[in-house]
Short mmCIF file of C-alpha atoms in Angstrom, two decimals:
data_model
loop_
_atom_site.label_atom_id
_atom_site.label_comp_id
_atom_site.label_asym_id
_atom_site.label_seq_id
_atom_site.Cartn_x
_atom_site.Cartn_y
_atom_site.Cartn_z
CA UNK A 1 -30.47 73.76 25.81
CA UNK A 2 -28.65 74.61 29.36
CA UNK A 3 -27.29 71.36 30.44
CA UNK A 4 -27.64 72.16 34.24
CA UNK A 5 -31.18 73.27 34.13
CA UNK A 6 -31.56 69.85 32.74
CA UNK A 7 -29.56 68.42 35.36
CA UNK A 8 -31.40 70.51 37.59
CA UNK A 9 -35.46 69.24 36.20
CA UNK A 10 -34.18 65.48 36.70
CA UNK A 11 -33.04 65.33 39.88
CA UNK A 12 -36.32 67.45 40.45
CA UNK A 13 -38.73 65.00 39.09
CA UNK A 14 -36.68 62.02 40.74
CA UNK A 15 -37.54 63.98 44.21
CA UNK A 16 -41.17 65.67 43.04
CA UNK A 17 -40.09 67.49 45.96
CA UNK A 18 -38.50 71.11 45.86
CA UNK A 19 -37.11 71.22 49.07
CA UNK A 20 -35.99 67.59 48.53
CA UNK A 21 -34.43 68.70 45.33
CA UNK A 22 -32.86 71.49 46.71
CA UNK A 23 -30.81 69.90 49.11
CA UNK A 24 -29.54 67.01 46.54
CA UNK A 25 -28.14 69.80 44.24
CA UNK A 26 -27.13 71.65 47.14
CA UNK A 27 -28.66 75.35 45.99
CA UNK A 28 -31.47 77.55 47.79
CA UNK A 29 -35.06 76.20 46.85
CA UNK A 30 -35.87 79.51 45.54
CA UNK A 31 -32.92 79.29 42.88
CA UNK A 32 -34.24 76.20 41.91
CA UNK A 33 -37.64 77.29 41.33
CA UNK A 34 -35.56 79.53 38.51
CA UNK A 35 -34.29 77.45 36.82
CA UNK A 36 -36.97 75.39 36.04
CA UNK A 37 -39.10 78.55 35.39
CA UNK A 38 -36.61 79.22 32.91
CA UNK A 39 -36.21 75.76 31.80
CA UNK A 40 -40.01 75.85 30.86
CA UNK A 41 -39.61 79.34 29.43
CA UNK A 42 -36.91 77.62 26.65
CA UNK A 43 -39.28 74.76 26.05
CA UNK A 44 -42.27 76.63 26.16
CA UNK A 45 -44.67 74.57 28.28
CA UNK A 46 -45.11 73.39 31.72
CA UNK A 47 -43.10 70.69 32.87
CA UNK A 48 -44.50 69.98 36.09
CA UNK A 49 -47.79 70.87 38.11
CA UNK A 50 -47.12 72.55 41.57
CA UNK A 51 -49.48 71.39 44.79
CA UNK A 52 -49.17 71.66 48.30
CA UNK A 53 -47.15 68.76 49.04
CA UNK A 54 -44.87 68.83 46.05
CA UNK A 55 -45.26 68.71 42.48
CA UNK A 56 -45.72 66.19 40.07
CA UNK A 57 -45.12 66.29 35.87
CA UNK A 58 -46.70 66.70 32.96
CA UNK A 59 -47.13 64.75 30.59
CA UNK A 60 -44.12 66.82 28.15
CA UNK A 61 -42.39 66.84 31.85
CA UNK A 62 -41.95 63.12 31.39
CA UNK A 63 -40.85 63.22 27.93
CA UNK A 64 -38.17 65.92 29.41
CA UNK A 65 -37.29 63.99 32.32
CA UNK A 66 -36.43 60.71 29.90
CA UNK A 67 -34.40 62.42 27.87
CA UNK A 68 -32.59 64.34 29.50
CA UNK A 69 -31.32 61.26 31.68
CA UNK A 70 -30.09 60.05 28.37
CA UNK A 71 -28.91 63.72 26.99
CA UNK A 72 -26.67 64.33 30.60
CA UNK A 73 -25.40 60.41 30.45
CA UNK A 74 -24.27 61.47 26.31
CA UNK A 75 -22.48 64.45 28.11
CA UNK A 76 -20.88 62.84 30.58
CA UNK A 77 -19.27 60.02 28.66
CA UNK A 78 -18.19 62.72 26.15
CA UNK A 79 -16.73 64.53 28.81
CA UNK A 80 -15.12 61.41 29.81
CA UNK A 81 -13.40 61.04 26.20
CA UNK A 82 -12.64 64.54 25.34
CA UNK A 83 -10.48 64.43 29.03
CA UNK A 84 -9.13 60.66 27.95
CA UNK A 85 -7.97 62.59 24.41
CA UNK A 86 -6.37 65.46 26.34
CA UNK A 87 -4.44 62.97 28.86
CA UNK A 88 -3.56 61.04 25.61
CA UNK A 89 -5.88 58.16 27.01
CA UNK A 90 -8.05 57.96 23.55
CA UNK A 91 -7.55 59.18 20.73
CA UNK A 92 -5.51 58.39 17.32
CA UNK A 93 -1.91 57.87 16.98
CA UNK A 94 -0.59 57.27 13.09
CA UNK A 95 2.74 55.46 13.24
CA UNK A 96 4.66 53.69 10.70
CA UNK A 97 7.13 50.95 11.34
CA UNK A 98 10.70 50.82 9.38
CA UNK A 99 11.14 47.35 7.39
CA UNK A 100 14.36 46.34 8.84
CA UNK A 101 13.08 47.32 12.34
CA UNK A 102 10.13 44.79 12.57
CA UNK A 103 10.29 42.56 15.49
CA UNK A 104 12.17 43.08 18.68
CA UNK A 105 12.36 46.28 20.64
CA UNK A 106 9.61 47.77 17.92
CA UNK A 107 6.74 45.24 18.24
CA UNK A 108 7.42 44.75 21.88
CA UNK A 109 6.99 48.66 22.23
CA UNK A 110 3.81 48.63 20.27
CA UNK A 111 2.43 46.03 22.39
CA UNK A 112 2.81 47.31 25.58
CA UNK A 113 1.27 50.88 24.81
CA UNK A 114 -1.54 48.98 23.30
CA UNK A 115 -1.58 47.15 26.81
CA UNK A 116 -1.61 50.37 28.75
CA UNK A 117 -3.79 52.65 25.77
CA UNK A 118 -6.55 50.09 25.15
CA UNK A 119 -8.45 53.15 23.94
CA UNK A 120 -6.02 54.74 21.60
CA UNK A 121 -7.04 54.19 18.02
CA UNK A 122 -3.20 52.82 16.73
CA UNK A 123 -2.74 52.99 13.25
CA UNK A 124 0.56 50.94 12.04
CA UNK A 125 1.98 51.38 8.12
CA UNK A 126 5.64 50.13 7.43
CA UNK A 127 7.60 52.30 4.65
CA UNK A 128 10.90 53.03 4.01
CA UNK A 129 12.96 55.25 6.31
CA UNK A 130 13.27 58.04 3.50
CA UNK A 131 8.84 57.63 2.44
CA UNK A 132 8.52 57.37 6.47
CA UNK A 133 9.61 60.91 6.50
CA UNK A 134 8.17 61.88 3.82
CA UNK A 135 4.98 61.13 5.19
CA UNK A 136 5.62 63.03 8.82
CA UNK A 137 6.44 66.10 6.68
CA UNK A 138 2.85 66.20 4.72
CA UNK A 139 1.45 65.24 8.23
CA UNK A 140 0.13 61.95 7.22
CA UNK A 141 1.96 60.46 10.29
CA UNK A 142 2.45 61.23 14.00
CA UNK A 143 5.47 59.71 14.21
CA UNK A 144 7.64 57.14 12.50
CA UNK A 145 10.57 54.84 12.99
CA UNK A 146 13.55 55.46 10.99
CA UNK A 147 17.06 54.42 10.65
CA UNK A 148 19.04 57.36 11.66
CA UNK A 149 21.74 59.51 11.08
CA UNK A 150 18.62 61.99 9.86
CA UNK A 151 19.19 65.67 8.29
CA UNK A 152 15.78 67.09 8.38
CA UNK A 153 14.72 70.40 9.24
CA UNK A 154 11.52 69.93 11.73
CA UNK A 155 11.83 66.77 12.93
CA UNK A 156 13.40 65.97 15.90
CA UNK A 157 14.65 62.17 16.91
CA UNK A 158 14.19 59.48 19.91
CA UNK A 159 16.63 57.19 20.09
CA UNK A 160 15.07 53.59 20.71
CA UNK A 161 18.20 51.45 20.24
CA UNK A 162 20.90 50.27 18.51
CA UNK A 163 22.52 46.97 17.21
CA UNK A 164 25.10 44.95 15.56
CA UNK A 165 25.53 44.74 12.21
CA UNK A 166 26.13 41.29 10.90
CA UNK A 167 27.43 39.85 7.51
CA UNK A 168 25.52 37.68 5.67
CA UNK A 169 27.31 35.21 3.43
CA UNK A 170 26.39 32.22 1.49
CA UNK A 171 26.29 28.88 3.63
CA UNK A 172 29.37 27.51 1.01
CA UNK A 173 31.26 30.36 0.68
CA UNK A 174 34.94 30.01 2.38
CA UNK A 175 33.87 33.17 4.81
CA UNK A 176 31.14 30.59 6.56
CA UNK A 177 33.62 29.15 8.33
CA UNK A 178 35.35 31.54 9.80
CA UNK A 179 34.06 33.02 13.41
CA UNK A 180 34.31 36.99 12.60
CA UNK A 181 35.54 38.41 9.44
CA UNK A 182 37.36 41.31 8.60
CA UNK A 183 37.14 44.48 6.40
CA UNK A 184 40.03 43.66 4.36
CA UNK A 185 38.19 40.13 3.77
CA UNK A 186 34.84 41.08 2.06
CA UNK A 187 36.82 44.24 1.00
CA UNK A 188 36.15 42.83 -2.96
CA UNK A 189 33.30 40.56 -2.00
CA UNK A 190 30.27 41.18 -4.10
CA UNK A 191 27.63 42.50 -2.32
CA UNK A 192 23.83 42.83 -2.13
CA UNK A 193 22.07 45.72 -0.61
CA UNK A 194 19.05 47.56 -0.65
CA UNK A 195 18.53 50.92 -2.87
CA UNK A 196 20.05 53.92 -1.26
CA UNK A 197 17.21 56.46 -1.78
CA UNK A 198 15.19 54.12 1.13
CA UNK A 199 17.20 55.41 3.62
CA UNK A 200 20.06 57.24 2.40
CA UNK A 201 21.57 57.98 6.15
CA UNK A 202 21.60 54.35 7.30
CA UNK A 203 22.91 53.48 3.75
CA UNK A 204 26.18 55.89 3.90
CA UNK A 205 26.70 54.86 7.92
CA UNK A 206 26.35 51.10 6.65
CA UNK A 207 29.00 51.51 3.76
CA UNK A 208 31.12 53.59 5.87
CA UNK A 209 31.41 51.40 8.71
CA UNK A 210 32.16 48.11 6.55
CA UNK A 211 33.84 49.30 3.21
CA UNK A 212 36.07 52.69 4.69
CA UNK A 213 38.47 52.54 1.88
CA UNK A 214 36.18 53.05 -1.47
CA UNK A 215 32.88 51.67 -0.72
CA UNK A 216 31.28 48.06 -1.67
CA UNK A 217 31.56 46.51 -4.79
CA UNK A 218 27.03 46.25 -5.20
CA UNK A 219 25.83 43.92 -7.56
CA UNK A 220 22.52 43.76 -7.01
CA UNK A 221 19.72 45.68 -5.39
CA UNK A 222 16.80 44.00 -3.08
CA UNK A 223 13.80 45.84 -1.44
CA UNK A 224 13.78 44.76 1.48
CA UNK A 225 15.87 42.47 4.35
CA UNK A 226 14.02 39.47 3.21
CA UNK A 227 14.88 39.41 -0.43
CA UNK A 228 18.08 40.07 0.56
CA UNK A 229 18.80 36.85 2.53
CA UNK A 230 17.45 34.90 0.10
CA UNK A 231 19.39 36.44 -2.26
CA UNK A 232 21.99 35.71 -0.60
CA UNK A 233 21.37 31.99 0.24
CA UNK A 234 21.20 31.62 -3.78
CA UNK A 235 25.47 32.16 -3.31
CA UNK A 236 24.28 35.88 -5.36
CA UNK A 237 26.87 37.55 -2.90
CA UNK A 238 27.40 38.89 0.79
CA UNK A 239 25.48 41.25 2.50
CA UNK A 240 24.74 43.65 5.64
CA UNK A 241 22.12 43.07 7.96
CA UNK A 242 20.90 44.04 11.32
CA UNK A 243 21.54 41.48 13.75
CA UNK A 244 17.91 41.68 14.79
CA UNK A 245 16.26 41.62 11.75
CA UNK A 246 18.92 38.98 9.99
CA UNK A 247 18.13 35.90 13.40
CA UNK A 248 14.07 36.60 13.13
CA UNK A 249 14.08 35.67 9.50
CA UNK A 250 16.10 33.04 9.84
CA UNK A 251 16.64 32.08 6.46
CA UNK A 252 18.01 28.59 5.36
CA UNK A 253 21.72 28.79 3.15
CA UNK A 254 22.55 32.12 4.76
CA UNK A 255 25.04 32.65 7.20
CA UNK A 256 25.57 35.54 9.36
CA UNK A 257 29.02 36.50 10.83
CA UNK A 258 30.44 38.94 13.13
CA UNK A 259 32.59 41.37 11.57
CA UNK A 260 36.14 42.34 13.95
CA UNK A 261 36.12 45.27 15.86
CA UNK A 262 35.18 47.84 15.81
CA UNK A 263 31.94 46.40 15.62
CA UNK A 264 29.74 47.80 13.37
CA UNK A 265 26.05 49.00 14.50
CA UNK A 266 23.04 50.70 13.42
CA UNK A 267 20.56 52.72 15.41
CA UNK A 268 16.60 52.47 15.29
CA UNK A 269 14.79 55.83 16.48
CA UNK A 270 11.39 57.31 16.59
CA UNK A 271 11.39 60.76 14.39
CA UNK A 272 8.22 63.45 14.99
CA UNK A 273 7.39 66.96 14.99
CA UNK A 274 7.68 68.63 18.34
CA UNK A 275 5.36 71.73 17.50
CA UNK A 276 2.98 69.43 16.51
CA UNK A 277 2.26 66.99 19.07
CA UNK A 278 -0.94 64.59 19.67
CA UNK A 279 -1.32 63.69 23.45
CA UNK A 280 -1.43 60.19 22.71
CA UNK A 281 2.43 60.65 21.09
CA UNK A 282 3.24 62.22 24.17
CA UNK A 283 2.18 59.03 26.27
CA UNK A 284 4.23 57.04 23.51
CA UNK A 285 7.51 59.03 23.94
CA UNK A 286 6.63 58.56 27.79
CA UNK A 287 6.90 54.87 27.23
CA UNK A 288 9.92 55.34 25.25
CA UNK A 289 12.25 57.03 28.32
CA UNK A 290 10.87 54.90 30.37
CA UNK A 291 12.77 52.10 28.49
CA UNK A 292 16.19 50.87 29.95
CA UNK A 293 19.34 52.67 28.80
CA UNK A 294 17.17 55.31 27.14
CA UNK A 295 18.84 58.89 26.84
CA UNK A 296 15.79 60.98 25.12
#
């Protein structure tokens, strides 16, 4: 059914006046006699009863004239949304969180687009760096937070930020007490550190940064940051965290030291597809270079 001879037959019967009508909607009175000839040509019946000093409507008229108030109000609140989904207003926007990432610069980032998309359906996952992309690639995510460097055809990368990568050490070992340690110092220190294949970029930068001359000596594997530190607090061995991540768990019998320059770091980054694009990720990567010291 023609939305604007709807349009059209309500402001009509609001009016009962042609002439009236006319002038609301702004077209010749003879065009509007038209449409609603036509309108009642679709339908098949009168709508409304013509007399000298206007018109007045059936009883099907007033059926018509109800519903189509709430048919054109249904359109125009559609409307509405479908322009809110193009501007990236509404819409859905699957992200996924990295584990060692949680807190911080991530969940404040999060918050305020939920603050400025109130309409944007968000749906959050954490994973792994390495299942995070796996995901984007079978297009079960719009985007996802890794821990770059990242070698993977189709995806391109937003840096987010980047911080220091402490030492965690057992509240009794000798290294508690000193301010920074060195490389040559936990050079033969056991250490504790999470599989490779979860992020096998961050892993290698991680190793190379700390253990240059032949890589740690790993005695034991823990899923995630958590584990880790406790892990670690049990005197199990030493272990690299992000600084970040490490002072928000804050976890009783470990430690964390500096290590001496040159300091050691890690980056955090948002990964995506550029060819394929939601509107909503587009207001999120907005928000993202619109943070301070970011260089897209």
């Amino acid at each position: 059914m023609d939305l604007r001879r709807l349009r059209y037959f309500l402001v009509l019967a609001e009016e009962l006046n042609f002439t009236r009508a006319a002038h609301r909607l702004h077209i010749a009175q003879p065009a509007l006699s038209q449409q609603i000839k036509a309108l009642e040509r679709d339908i098949g019946v009168p709508l409304i009863e013509r007399h000298n000093r206007g018109c007045a409507l059936t009883a099907v008229g007033e059926v018509v004239a109800r519903e189509a108030g709430e048919l054109l109000a249904h359109a125009a609140a559609a409307q509405q949304r479908i322009r809110a989904a193009v501007a990236g207003r509404q819409g859905q926007l699957r992200l996924a969180l990295t584990r060692s990432a949680r807190g911080g610069a991530v969940d404040a980032l999060i918050a305020e687009f939920r603050t400025r998309n109130p309409d944007v359906d968000l749906v959050v996952t954490t994973g792994w760096t390495s299942h995070n992309i796996a995901e984007l690639l079978a297009e079960r995510l719009d985007a996802a937070f890794i821990r770059p460097p990242l070698d993977t055809a189709g995806l391109e990368c937003r840096h987010i930020a980047r911080e220091e990568l402490l030492i965690a050490v057992p509240a009794d070992h000798p290294l508690a007490r000193e301010r920074r340690v060195t490389r040559q110092r936990i050079a033969a220190e056991p250490v504790i550190l999470w599989p490779r294949e979860n992020g096998p970029g961050m892993h290698d930068h991680i190793t190379q940064q700390l253990w240059p001359n032949g890589g740690p000596r790993i005695i034991r594997e823990e899923p995630d940051d958590e584990q880790l530190l406790l892990s670690v607090a049990a005197g199990t061995g030493i272990a690299p965290v992000p600084e970040g991540r490490a002072r928000a768990l804050r976890i009783p019998g470990a430690r964390l030291k500096r290590v001496t320059a040159p300091v050691p770091t890690v980056d955090l980054a948002l990964t995506y597809k550029s060819h394929r694009m939601a509107p909503a990720l587009k207001r999120f990567l907005n928000l993202i270079d619109a943070l301070p010291g970011a260089d897209g």
